mmCIF file of C-alpha atoms in Angstrom:
data_model
loop_
_atom_site.group_PDB
_atom_site.id
_atom_site.type_symbol
_atom_site.label_atom_id
_atom_site.label_comp_id
_atom_site.label_asym_id
_atom_site.label_seq_id
_atom_site.Cartn_x
_atom_site.Cartn_y
_atom_site.Cartn_z
ATOM 1 C CA MET A 453 96.760 102.927 85.500
ATOM 2 C CA LYS A 454 95.699 99.454 84.352
ATOM 3 C CA ALA A 455 97.540 96.371 83.130
ATOM 4 C CA GLU A 456 97.091 92.634 82.803
ATOM 5 C CA ILE A 457 98.861 90.122 85.037
ATOM 6 C CA PRO A 458 99.513 86.588 83.755
ATOM 7 C CA PHE A 459 98.483 83.604 85.879
ATOM 8 C CA ILE A 460 99.070 79.890 85.614
ATOM 9 C CA ILE A 461 95.867 77.970 86.315
ATOM 10 C CA PHE A 462 96.163 74.591 87.987
ATOM 11 C CA LYS A 463 93.925 71.990 89.533
ATOM 12 C CA THR A 464 94.435 70.040 92.749
ATOM 13 C CA LYS A 465 92.237 67.859 94.916
ATOM 14 C CA LYS A 466 91.067 71.026 96.717
ATOM 15 C CA GLY A 467 89.913 72.862 93.566
ATOM 16 C CA THR A 468 91.090 75.104 90.765
ATOM 17 C CA PHE A 469 93.669 77.759 91.612
ATOM 18 C CA ALA A 470 95.750 80.381 89.850
ATOM 19 C CA MET A 471 99.211 81.703 90.683
ATOM 20 C CA ASP A 472 100.550 85.082 89.635
ATOM 21 C CA LEU A 473 103.451 84.586 87.229
ATOM 22 C CA TYR A 474 104.494 88.234 87.076
ATOM 23 C CA LEU A 475 105.318 88.748 90.765
ATOM 24 C CA ILE A 476 106.619 85.245 91.474
ATOM 25 C CA ASN A 477 110.254 86.331 90.980
ATOM 26 C CA ARG A 478 109.741 89.844 92.291
ATOM 27 C CA VAL A 479 108.793 89.373 95.947
ATOM 28 C CA GLU A 480 111.378 90.040 98.662
ATOM 29 C CA LYS A 481 110.721 86.977 100.805
ATOM 30 C CA PHE A 482 110.340 83.440 99.567
ATOM 31 C CA GLU A 483 107.315 82.856 101.813
ATOM 32 C CA ARG A 484 105.355 85.604 100.062
ATOM 33 C CA ILE A 485 105.123 83.516 96.902
ATOM 34 C CA ALA A 486 102.355 81.499 98.587
ATOM 35 C CA THR A 487 100.214 84.646 98.874
ATOM 36 C CA LEU A 488 100.194 84.874 95.077
ATOM 37 C CA ILE A 489 97.959 81.777 94.904
ATOM 38 C CA ARG A 490 94.224 82.415 94.617
ATOM 39 C CA ARG A 491 91.063 80.654 93.521
ATOM 40 C CA ALA A 492 90.783 80.762 89.737
ATOM 41 C CA GLU A 493 87.135 81.904 89.673
ATOM 42 C CA ASN A 494 87.890 85.520 88.691
ATOM 43 C CA ILE A 495 90.785 84.753 86.334
ATOM 44 C CA ARG A 496 89.785 84.661 82.687
ATOM 45 C CA GLN A 497 91.384 82.157 80.348
ATOM 46 C CA ALA A 498 94.188 83.650 78.241
ATOM 47 C CA SER A 499 93.908 83.309 74.486
ATOM 48 C CA PHE A 500 97.718 83.288 74.276
ATOM 49 C CA VAL A 501 100.585 81.931 76.353
ATOM 50 C CA PRO A 502 102.073 84.827 78.352
ATOM 51 C CA GLU A 503 105.827 85.285 77.873
ATOM 52 C CA GLU A 504 106.394 84.790 81.624
ATOM 53 C CA ALA A 505 104.834 81.312 81.346
ATOM 54 C CA GLU A 506 107.185 79.646 78.882
ATOM 55 C CA ARG A 507 108.935 77.213 81.223
ATOM 56 C CA TRP A 508 106.390 76.797 84.021
ATOM 57 C CA GLU A 509 104.120 74.048 82.734
ATOM 58 C CA GLU A 510 106.542 71.104 83.077
ATOM 59 C CA GLU A 511 108.150 72.283 86.296
ATOM 60 C CA PHE A 512 105.113 73.625 88.139
ATOM 61 C CA GLU A 513 104.237 70.639 90.332
ATOM 62 C CA GLY A 514 107.870 70.235 91.400
ATOM 63 C CA PHE A 515 108.100 73.970 92.076
ATOM 64 C CA LEU A 516 105.060 73.951 94.381
ATOM 65 C CA LYS A 517 106.283 70.897 96.275
ATOM 66 C CA ARG A 518 109.762 72.439 96.729
ATOM 67 C CA LEU A 519 108.132 75.686 97.837
ATOM 68 C CA LEU A 520 106.133 73.752 100.458
ATOM 69 C CA GLU A 521 109.244 71.907 101.671
ATOM 70 C CA ILE A 522 111.357 75.074 101.919
ATOM 71 C CA THR A 523 108.542 76.946 103.669
ATOM 72 C CA ARG A 524 108.258 74.144 106.252
ATOM 73 C CA ILE A 525 111.987 74.313 106.932
ATOM 74 C CA ARG A 526 112.050 78.120 107.103
ATOM 75 C CA SER A 527 109.049 78.363 109.420
ATOM 76 C CA GLY A 528 110.718 75.899 111.784
ATOM 77 C CA LYS A 529 113.992 77.843 111.737
ATOM 78 C CA ILE A 530 112.227 81.142 112.395
ATOM 79 C CA MET A 531 110.355 79.619 115.342
ATOM 80 C CA ASP A 532 113.556 78.084 116.744
ATOM 81 C CA LYS A 533 115.337 81.426 116.462
ATOM 82 C CA ARG A 534 112.449 83.220 118.139
ATOM 83 C CA LEU A 535 112.272 80.733 121.019
ATOM 84 C CA GLY A 536 116.047 80.816 121.485
ATOM 85 C CA LYS A 537 116.016 84.605 121.798
ATOM 86 C CA MET A 538 113.099 84.472 124.242
ATOM 87 C CA ARG A 539 114.868 81.887 126.426
ATOM 88 C CA ARG A 540 118.100 83.856 126.466
ATOM 89 C CA TRP A 541 116.286 87.096 127.262
ATOM 90 C CA ASN A 542 114.365 85.423 130.120
ATOM 91 C CA ILE A 543 117.581 84.002 131.637
ATOM 92 C CA PHE A 544 119.269 87.405 131.543
ATOM 93 C CA ARG A 545 116.156 89.022 133.017
ATOM 94 C CA LEU A 546 115.979 86.480 135.870
ATOM 95 C CA LEU A 547 119.666 87.022 136.642
ATOM 96 C CA GLY A 548 119.124 90.768 136.687
ATOM 97 C CA ILE A 549 121.499 91.469 133.811
ATOM 98 C CA PRO A 550 120.383 94.551 131.837
ATOM 99 C CA THR A 551 120.297 93.799 128.114
ATOM 100 C CA GLY A 552 118.232 96.592 126.579
ATOM 101 C CA HIS A 553 114.518 96.000 126.914
ATOM 102 C CA SER A 554 113.406 98.031 123.869
ATOM 103 C CA ARG A 555 115.926 96.278 121.628
ATOM 104 C CA HIS A 556 114.539 92.893 122.683
ATOM 105 C CA ILE A 557 110.958 94.014 122.156
ATOM 106 C CA SER A 558 111.642 95.263 118.617
ATOM 107 C CA GLU A 559 113.570 92.081 117.781
ATOM 108 C CA GLU A 560 110.727 89.943 119.163
ATOM 109 C CA GLU A 561 108.158 91.900 117.109
ATOM 110 C CA ARG A 562 110.201 91.404 113.926
ATOM 111 C CA LEU A 563 110.630 87.674 114.567
ATOM 112 C CA ALA A 564 106.917 87.305 115.437
ATOM 113 C CA ARG A 565 105.956 89.039 112.160
ATOM 114 C CA ASP A 566 108.310 86.780 110.181
ATOM 115 C CA ASN A 567 106.921 83.741 112.006
ATOM 116 C CA ARG A 568 103.305 84.697 111.240
ATOM 117 C CA GLU A 569 104.195 85.251 107.585
ATOM 118 C CA ALA A 570 105.926 81.862 107.322
ATOM 119 C CA LEU A 571 103.049 80.059 109.062
ATOM 120 C CA LEU A 572 100.499 81.756 106.799
ATOM 121 C CA ALA A 573 102.453 80.678 103.722
ATOM 122 C CA LEU A 574 102.724 77.144 105.091
ATOM 123 C CA SER A 575 98.986 77.028 105.786
ATOM 124 C CA ILE A 576 98.127 78.247 102.277
ATOM 125 C CA LEU A 577 100.443 75.741 100.630
ATOM 126 C CA GLU A 578 99.281 72.799 102.752
ATOM 127 C CA ASN A 579 95.654 73.649 101.937
ATOM 128 C CA VAL A 580 96.231 74.034 98.207
ATOM 129 C CA ILE A 581 98.680 71.203 97.558
ATOM 130 C CA LYS A 582 96.578 68.105 98.096
ATOM 131 C CA GLY A 583 96.987 65.209 95.687
ATOM 132 C CA ASP A 584 98.201 65.602 92.136
ATOM 133 C CA ILE A 585 98.743 69.006 90.581
ATOM 134 C CA SER A 586 97.834 69.449 86.944
ATOM 135 C CA VAL A 587 98.279 72.630 84.941
ATOM 136 C CA ILE A 588 95.089 73.540 83.085
ATOM 137 C CA GLY A 589 96.346 76.579 81.232
ATOM 138 C CA TYR A 590 97.042 80.248 81.565
ATOM 139 C CA GLY A 591 94.906 83.190 82.488
ATOM 140 C CA VAL A 592 95.038 86.939 82.895
ATOM 141 C CA ALA A 593 93.505 89.408 85.302
ATOM 142 C CA GLU A 594 93.230 93.164 84.987
ATOM 143 C CA ILE A 595 95.085 94.998 87.718
ATOM 144 C CA GLU A 596 94.671 98.631 88.636
ATOM 145 C CA ILE A 597 96.289 100.739 91.349
ATOM 146 C CA LYS A 598 94.279 103.646 92.760
ATOM 147 C CA GLY A 599 95.951 105.434 95.626
ATOM 148 C CA LYS A 600 97.016 102.815 98.158
ATOM 149 C CA LYS A 601 94.599 100.134 96.961
ATOM 150 C CA VAL A 602 95.050 97.455 94.324
ATOM 151 C CA TYR A 603 92.069 96.353 92.271
ATOM 152 C CA ILE A 604 91.943 93.043 90.428
ATOM 153 C CA ASN A 605 89.155 92.748 87.870
ATOM 154 C CA GLY A 606 87.473 95.817 89.377
ATOM 155 C CA ARG A 607 87.453 94.614 93.016
ATOM 156 C CA VAL A 608 89.728 95.704 95.841
ATOM 157 C CA ASP A 609 92.216 92.912 96.461
ATOM 158 C CA PRO A 610 93.339 92.821 100.130
ATOM 159 C CA VAL A 611 96.297 90.513 99.431
ATOM 160 C CA TYR A 612 97.896 92.713 96.771
ATOM 161 C CA THR A 613 97.022 95.874 98.716
ATOM 162 C CA GLU A 614 98.907 94.522 101.739
ATOM 163 C CA LEU A 615 101.716 93.231 99.514
ATOM 164 C CA ILE A 616 102.486 96.679 98.112
ATOM 165 C CA LYS A 617 102.626 98.038 101.672
ATOM 166 C CA THR A 618 105.050 95.405 102.981
ATOM 167 C CA ASP A 619 107.102 94.358 99.940
ATOM 168 C CA MET A 620 108.914 97.155 98.116
ATOM 169 C CA ARG A 621 110.157 94.942 95.261
ATOM 170 C CA ALA A 622 106.621 93.760 94.525
ATOM 171 C CA ALA A 623 105.287 97.321 94.793
ATOM 172 C CA MET A 624 107.895 98.638 92.356
ATOM 173 C CA ALA A 625 107.195 95.778 89.933
ATOM 174 C CA LEU A 626 103.457 96.451 89.992
ATOM 175 C CA LEU A 627 103.953 100.193 89.537
ATOM 176 C CA GLU A 628 106.285 99.508 86.626
ATOM 177 C CA LEU A 629 103.711 97.178 85.052
ATOM 178 C CA VAL A 630 100.771 99.579 85.242
ATOM 179 C CA ARG A 631 102.637 102.571 83.842
#
């Protein structure tokens, strides 16, 4: 089960990167778009413009900057929500009011996972988006799914492997592509 995924290749002050154009609209959470950015070393130049890439060239720099801005806002909101729940839970605990310990633990774990995901996305974007962004062109990479692992250009890709475990929309899109 193999297929080719289109990428947009761009250059910043930090180097040359590529972003997956196939999954960009197919991930469940907005923050996961940042995980679709990778160094462009293993992406081969496309001899054609992929159909997914038609409108991206002019809007790409603005898109990345908006993505960074929205990710900053969302990571702050997630952290505020998490801290608010922790404060409330601690007050109830100190007052001796039973509120359901296991429910609070599961909620805290979910918020901590969301917070880590948002901070990872923010870190990736802040590292990549330095200075001007210029689109160089388009590229493709061969993707293959074997069992529970995703291979890109013949190598196991930990990002996509984790993505298909955590994001059902992305997993379904990749399975649909490789069929």
